[in-house]
Tab-separated table of C-alpha atoms in Angstrom:
chain	number	residue	atom	x	y	z
H	16	MET	CA	9.735	-4.655	62.870
H	17	VAL	CA	11.232	-4.124	59.412
H	18	THR	CA	14.986	-4.657	59.229
H	19	PRO	CA	16.402	-3.785	55.777
H	20	ALA	CA	20.082	-4.389	55.082
H	21	GLU	CA	22.356	-3.513	52.186
H	22	GLY	CA	25.732	-4.830	51.068
H	23	PRO	CA	27.423	-7.666	52.969
H	24	ALA	CA	25.032	-9.678	55.066
H	25	ALA	CA	27.445	-9.705	57.999
H	26	ALA	CA	25.865	-6.644	59.598
H	27	ALA	CA	24.474	-6.368	63.102
H	28	GLU	CA	21.392	-8.468	62.407
H	29	PRO	CA	23.212	-11.822	61.930
H	30	LYS	CA	24.144	-11.696	65.618
H	31	ARG	CA	20.589	-12.808	66.251
H	32	PRO	CA	20.625	-16.639	66.476
H	33	ALA	CA	18.044	-17.007	63.710
H	34	LEU	CA	20.124	-14.899	61.305
H	35	ALA	CA	23.701	-15.948	62.086
H	36	TRP	CA	23.988	-17.850	58.792
H	37	LEU	CA	23.583	-14.602	56.831
H	38	ALA	CA	27.210	-13.744	57.651
H	39	ILE	CA	28.420	-16.098	54.885
H	40	LEU	CA	26.479	-14.211	52.185
H	41	GLN	CA	27.294	-11.062	50.242
H	42	ALA	CA	23.966	-9.692	49.011
H	43	PRO	CA	21.414	-6.909	49.467
H	44	ILE	CA	18.877	-8.176	52.012
H	45	SER	CA	15.565	-6.809	53.196
H	46	GLY	CA	12.918	-8.356	55.356
H	47	SER	CA	10.865	-8.365	58.507
H	48	LEU	CA	11.261	-9.903	61.934
H	49	ARG	CA	8.510	-10.414	64.507
H	50	SER	CA	9.157	-11.803	67.992
H	51	SER	CA	7.349	-12.064	71.323
H	52	SER	CA	8.085	-12.732	74.990
H	53	GLU	CA	6.493	-15.510	76.991
H	54	GLY	CA	5.062	-15.101	80.464
H	55	ASP	CA	8.333	-15.979	82.197
H	56	GLY	CA	10.191	-13.327	80.211
H	57	VAL	CA	11.866	-15.863	77.909
H	58	LEU	CA	11.951	-14.934	74.239
H	59	GLY	CA	9.169	-16.698	72.354
H	60	PRO	CA	9.050	-17.840	68.734
H	61	THR	CA	10.473	-15.388	66.201
H	62	SER	CA	9.124	-15.196	62.642
H	63	VAL	CA	11.442	-13.975	59.898
H	64	ALA	CA	10.852	-13.161	56.219
H	65	LEU	CA	13.882	-12.306	54.068
H	66	GLN	CA	14.311	-11.254	50.448
H	67	MET	CA	17.789	-11.344	48.889
H	68	GLY	CA	18.844	-9.762	45.620
H	69	GLU	CA	21.712	-10.742	43.351
H	70	GLY	CA	24.687	-11.813	45.443
H	71	ALA	CA	27.009	-14.666	46.319
H	72	LEU	CA	28.045	-17.212	48.885
H	73	GLN	CA	31.383	-15.843	50.113
H	74	PRO	CA	32.311	-16.611	53.734
H	75	ASP	CA	35.501	-14.529	53.534
H	76	ASN	CA	36.970	-11.864	51.283
H	77	LEU	CA	39.601	-14.152	49.731
H	78	VAL	CA	37.648	-17.097	48.354
H	79	ARG	CA	36.034	-16.941	44.919
H	80	PRO	CA	32.327	-16.054	45.318
H	81	VAL	CA	29.607	-18.527	44.310
H	82	PRO	CA	26.975	-16.288	42.679
H	83	PHE	CA	23.183	-16.495	42.798
H	84	SER	CA	20.482	-14.334	41.216
H	85	ALA	CA	17.960	-14.148	44.046
H	86	ALA	CA	16.763	-15.951	47.157
H	87	HIS	CA	14.079	-15.695	49.804
H	88	THR	CA	13.109	-17.524	52.962
H	89	TYR	CA	10.327	-17.680	55.532
H	90	LEU	CA	11.372	-19.210	58.824
H	91	THR	CA	10.468	-19.456	62.490
H	92	TYR	CA	13.029	-19.566	65.309
H	93	GLU	CA	12.175	-21.498	68.489
H	94	PRO	CA	14.538	-20.278	71.269
H	95	ARG	CA	13.627	-23.012	73.760
H	96	ASN	CA	14.903	-25.837	71.538
H	97	GLN	CA	17.171	-23.683	69.342
H	98	THR	CA	15.635	-24.771	66.045
H	99	LEU	CA	14.729	-23.016	62.823
H	100	THR	CA	11.645	-24.197	60.953
H	101	LEU	CA	12.096	-23.329	57.293
H	102	ASP	CA	8.601	-22.941	55.887
H	103	GLU	CA	10.141	-22.062	52.545
H	104	PHE	CA	13.613	-21.476	51.179
H	105	ALA	CA	13.965	-20.568	47.498
H	106	LEU	CA	17.135	-20.027	45.453
H	107	GLN	CA	17.630	-18.927	41.848
H	108	ALA	CA	21.049	-19.272	40.181
H	109	ASP	CA	22.536	-20.075	36.785
H	110	LEU	CA	23.077	-23.729	37.644
H	111	VAL	CA	20.076	-24.467	39.853
H	112	SER	CA	16.605	-23.311	40.782
H	113	ALA	CA	15.264	-24.743	44.030
H	114	VAL	CA	12.419	-24.456	46.517
H	115	ALA	CA	12.615	-26.401	49.775
H	116	HIS	CA	11.298	-26.657	53.304
H	117	GLY	CA	12.803	-28.256	56.389
H	118	LYS	CA	14.402	-27.708	59.758
H	119	ALA	CA	17.751	-26.584	61.172
H	120	VAL	CA	19.116	-27.192	64.676
H	121	LEU	CA	21.501	-24.536	65.970
H	122	GLY	CA	24.622	-25.848	67.692
H	123	ASP	CA	27.900	-24.903	69.352
H	124	MET	CA	26.388	-21.760	70.875
H	125	THR	CA	28.719	-18.967	72.025
H	126	GLN	CA	27.103	-15.998	73.787
H	127	GLY	CA	23.803	-16.968	72.223
H	128	VAL	CA	25.159	-17.170	68.664
H	129	PRO	CA	25.494	-20.554	66.883
H	130	SER	CA	28.700	-21.676	65.185
H	131	GLU	CA	27.004	-24.449	63.235
H	132	LEU	CA	23.634	-25.570	61.897
H	133	LEU	CA	22.415	-29.115	61.312
H	134	VAL	CA	19.978	-28.866	58.407
H	135	GLN	CA	17.415	-31.191	56.818
H	136	LEU	CA	15.692	-30.100	53.605
H	137	GLU	CA	13.046	-31.588	51.364
H	138	PHE	CA	12.807	-30.036	47.914
H	139	THR	CA	9.438	-29.292	46.356
H	140	LYS	CA	11.203	-27.987	43.242
H	141	LEU	CA	14.709	-28.678	41.983
H	142	GLU	CA	15.774	-27.818	38.458
H	143	VAL	CA	19.374	-28.057	37.275
H	144	ASN	CA	20.990	-26.692	34.149
H	145	PRO	CA	24.735	-27.399	34.163
H	146	ASN	CA	26.541	-24.512	32.477
H	147	LYS	CA	23.265	-23.576	30.720
H	148	LEU	CA	23.832	-26.411	28.240
H	149	ALA	CA	20.214	-27.537	28.002
H	150	ASP	CA	17.458	-25.620	26.225
H	151	SER	CA	15.313	-26.134	29.313
H	152	PRO	CA	16.392	-27.097	32.868
H	153	ILE	CA	16.182	-30.699	34.036
H	154	ALA	CA	13.374	-30.956	36.593
H	155	LEU	CA	14.103	-33.653	39.171
H	156	GLU	CA	11.103	-35.522	40.534
H	157	SER	CA	12.208	-35.524	44.179
H	158	ALA	CA	15.181	-34.645	46.338
H	159	PHE	CA	16.133	-34.323	49.988
H	160	ALA	CA	19.317	-33.424	51.821
H	161	ASP	CA	20.871	-33.255	55.244
H	162	PHE	CA	24.081	-31.376	55.963
H	163	ARG	CA	26.116	-29.574	58.625
H	164	LEU	CA	26.993	-25.942	58.043
H	165	ARG	CA	29.855	-24.554	60.122
H	166	LEU	CA	30.016	-20.762	60.006
H	167	ASP	CA	33.479	-19.832	61.286
H	168	PRO	CA	35.572	-21.282	59.826
H	169	PHE	CA	33.156	-22.095	57.007
H	170	GLU	CA	32.672	-25.760	56.161
H	171	LEU	CA	29.760	-27.483	54.474
H	172	SER	CA	29.567	-31.221	55.213
H	173	LEU	CA	26.957	-33.001	53.096
H	174	GLY	CA	25.670	-36.096	54.843
H	175	GLN	CA	23.456	-37.027	51.930
H	176	LEU	CA	21.748	-35.498	48.942
H	177	VAL	CA	19.359	-37.945	47.299
H	178	LEU	CA	18.080	-37.151	43.800
H	179	ALA	CA	15.360	-39.143	42.009
H	180	GLN	CA	14.413	-38.995	38.347
H	181	GLN	CA	12.523	-41.501	36.162
H	182	GLY	CA	12.897	-44.278	38.720
H	183	GLN	CA	16.648	-43.692	39.087
H	184	ARG	CA	18.129	-42.681	42.456
H	185	LEU	CA	21.479	-40.949	42.995
H	186	SER	CA	22.948	-40.519	46.496
H	187	LEU	CA	25.684	-37.918	47.033
H	188	SER	CA	27.882	-36.974	49.986
H	189	GLY	CA	30.864	-34.693	50.410
H	190	GLN	CA	32.201	-31.470	51.830
H	191	MET	CA	33.321	-27.999	50.781
H	192	SER	CA	35.458	-25.311	52.453
H	193	PRO	CA	37.499	-22.294	51.332
H	194	ASP	CA	41.217	-22.655	50.701
H	195	GLU	CA	42.505	-19.112	50.239
H	196	ALA	CA	41.109	-17.986	46.844
H	197	ASP	CA	39.915	-21.459	45.825
H	198	TRP	CA	37.276	-23.884	47.047
H	199	ASP	CA	38.457	-27.220	48.386
H	200	TYR	CA	35.736	-29.807	47.760
H	201	GLN	CA	35.065	-33.475	47.386
H	202	LEU	CA	31.924	-35.226	46.223
H	203	ASP	CA	31.091	-38.930	46.212
H	204	GLY	CA	28.060	-40.534	44.606
H	205	ALA	CA	26.468	-43.931	44.078
H	206	MET	CA	23.585	-45.405	42.092
H	207	THR	CA	22.284	-48.952	42.122
H	208	GLY	CA	21.414	-48.859	38.428
H	209	LEU	CA	20.843	-46.690	35.381
H	210	GLU	CA	19.097	-47.138	32.057
H	211	LYS	CA	20.314	-45.824	28.721
H	212	ASP	CA	17.066	-43.984	27.974
H	213	ALA	CA	17.222	-42.237	31.369
H	214	VAL	CA	20.736	-40.981	30.574
H	215	LEU	CA	19.761	-39.668	27.143
H	216	GLY	CA	16.577	-38.155	28.532
H	217	VAL	CA	18.513	-35.741	30.775
H	218	TRP	CA	21.570	-35.267	28.510
H	219	PRO	CA	21.902	-31.508	27.756
H	220	ASP	CA	21.702	-30.727	24.049
H	221	GLY	CA	24.939	-28.717	24.076
H	222	LEU	CA	27.065	-31.303	25.917
H	223	LYS	CA	29.178	-33.385	23.499
H	224	PRO	CA	26.390	-33.849	20.916
H	225	ARG	CA	28.473	-36.201	18.742
H	226	LEU	CA	29.050	-38.553	21.685
H	227	ARG	CA	25.342	-38.483	22.517
H	228	ALA	CA	24.462	-39.304	18.901
H	229	TRP	CA	26.992	-42.170	18.837
H	230	ILE	CA	25.512	-43.711	22.000
H	231	GLU	CA	21.964	-43.345	20.705
H	232	GLN	CA	22.783	-44.922	17.326
H	233	ASN	CA	25.220	-47.670	18.324
H	234	ILE	CA	24.322	-48.880	21.818
H	235	HIS	CA	21.092	-50.809	21.253
H	236	LYS	CA	20.734	-52.200	24.778
H	237	ILE	CA	22.639	-52.012	28.081
H	238	ASP	CA	22.081	-52.328	31.815
H	239	LEU	CA	24.351	-50.348	34.177
H	240	THR	CA	24.670	-51.322	37.857
H	241	ASP	CA	26.894	-50.630	40.889
H	242	ILE	CA	27.734	-47.100	39.729
H	243	ASN	CA	30.224	-45.065	41.770
H	244	LEU	CA	31.335	-41.470	41.203
H	245	ALA	CA	33.956	-39.224	42.820
H	246	LEU	CA	35.032	-35.628	42.297
H	247	ARG	CA	38.056	-33.971	43.933
H	248	SER	CA	39.121	-30.352	43.576
H	249	ARG	CA	42.605	-29.360	42.514
H	250	LYS	CA	44.127	-25.903	42.864
H	251	GLN	CA	44.373	-23.976	39.606
H	252	GLY	CA	43.205	-26.880	37.479
H	253	PRO	CA	40.247	-29.033	36.547
H	254	PRO	CA	39.018	-31.442	39.236
H	255	ASP	CA	39.951	-35.106	39.396
H	256	VAL	CA	37.032	-37.218	38.189
H	257	TYR	CA	36.557	-40.933	38.893
H	258	ALA	CA	33.752	-43.311	37.955
H	259	ASP	CA	33.218	-47.041	37.764
H	260	PHE	CA	30.278	-49.278	36.957
H	261	ARG	CA	29.285	-52.751	35.842
H	262	PHE	CA	27.480	-53.362	32.575
H	263	SER	CA	25.480	-56.330	31.341
H	264	ASP	CA	23.079	-57.390	28.583
H	265	LEU	CA	24.979	-55.139	26.176
H	266	THR	CA	24.188	-55.136	22.480
H	267	MET	CA	26.153	-52.610	20.454
H	268	ARG	CA	27.666	-51.870	17.059
H	269	PHE	CA	31.357	-51.328	17.806
H	270	MET	CA	32.393	-50.821	14.148
H	271	LYS	CA	30.277	-49.821	11.147
H	272	THR	CA	31.333	-52.779	9.016
H	273	MET	CA	31.165	-55.420	11.769
H	274	PRO	CA	28.261	-57.462	13.184
H	275	LEU	CA	26.855	-56.503	16.579
H	276	LEU	CA	28.525	-57.382	19.875
H	277	GLN	CA	25.876	-59.219	21.904
H	278	GLY	CA	25.346	-60.493	25.445
H	279	ALA	CA	28.330	-58.560	26.751
H	280	LYS	CA	29.014	-57.865	30.402
H	281	GLY	CA	31.967	-56.519	32.356
H	282	THR	CA	33.327	-53.448	34.107
H	283	ALA	CA	34.293	-49.907	33.180
H	284	THR	CA	36.438	-47.351	35.013
H	285	LEU	CA	37.159	-43.679	34.349
H	286	LEU	CA	40.397	-42.672	36.080
H	287	ARG	CA	42.982	-39.971	35.367
H	288	ASN	CA	41.547	-39.240	31.917
H	289	GLN	CA	41.536	-42.907	30.927
H	290	PHE	CA	38.323	-44.838	30.236
H	291	ILE	CA	39.119	-48.520	30.777
H	292	ILE	CA	36.647	-51.214	29.686
H	293	GLY	CA	36.967	-54.948	30.250
H	294	ALA	CA	34.581	-57.641	28.988
H	295	GLU	CA	33.841	-60.701	31.115
H	296	ALA	CA	31.490	-62.160	28.492
H	297	GLY	CA	30.100	-61.400	25.056
H	298	TYR	CA	30.152	-62.662	21.515
H	299	VAL	CA	29.989	-61.627	17.865
H	300	VAL	CA	28.218	-63.814	15.324
H	301	ALA	CA	30.152	-63.740	12.054
H	302	ASP	CA	28.262	-63.250	8.799
H	303	GLN	CA	29.555	-66.623	7.595
H	304	GLY	CA	28.308	-68.269	10.807
H	305	GLY	CA	29.941	-69.180	14.088
H	306	ARG	CA	30.602	-67.155	17.233
H	307	ILE	CA	33.659	-65.154	18.190
H	308	ASP	CA	34.064	-65.073	21.967
H	309	ALA	CA	34.814	-61.550	23.288
H	310	THR	CA	35.604	-62.685	26.829
H	311	GLY	CA	38.791	-61.023	28.112
H	312	THR	CA	38.682	-58.159	25.613
H	313	ARG	CA	40.050	-54.967	27.160
H	314	PHE	CA	40.644	-51.501	25.742
H	315	VAL	CA	41.556	-48.052	26.979
H	316	VAL	CA	40.224	-44.747	25.624
H	317	LEU	CA	42.352	-41.686	26.431
């Protein structure tokens, strides 16, 4: 049976359990649905193929839409255990291009329609291009996610999103929900370590090129560990950003006319538009000989 749909996805079809999540989308949708009945009259597995044109995530008419260019999915609904098997889910947008497969468990059923989905995805392709700053998207080597999607009222709770690239591993968690016309969101992340070359390798060409050049030319060696990140939305303003990390084995040129700082270690914190750095060790060897101990040095960059 072919079931085309136009305009908002919250038409009659989303009342089917397998399609309830379409109610949070505003997009032209077309597709096919094939189902069967088992010998006892119970609905058997239902296969669904959907194609979506340019549209947006918009669970209500007030909140600012989150646009995408296109999407498609192939899934199978199992009524007996109320699960969706996602053979493929693909999304194309300005910021991300993704292809994934996984499973979703339908929950909080009311008259046969779920109010939430518990989803696990493994990505076979994930490319990101923040604000189209890079000449080519950054292709991540692997990624997987699990999250809870509540439909009414809408709330996305991210249990974990794990991203891997060049031996580095970033774990993210958080949640997102509409707050009138704005999105209320929070995101927390952690990494055990990060290398300078890995940072520069994924740094978009158009993002603060002078800062990138300064790091490349002046930081000769550094190890970053115990990295923590946090992002909090604010109404009608840029989000609050927080980060902290430890650094060690740092060799850098801190001034053009000065010898290198060597063997430095310490902590750094980004909070309320202040970048605070404190050295627990480090030294500078003067041209005339002798060491200058940098232990206890602290500075703040606004």
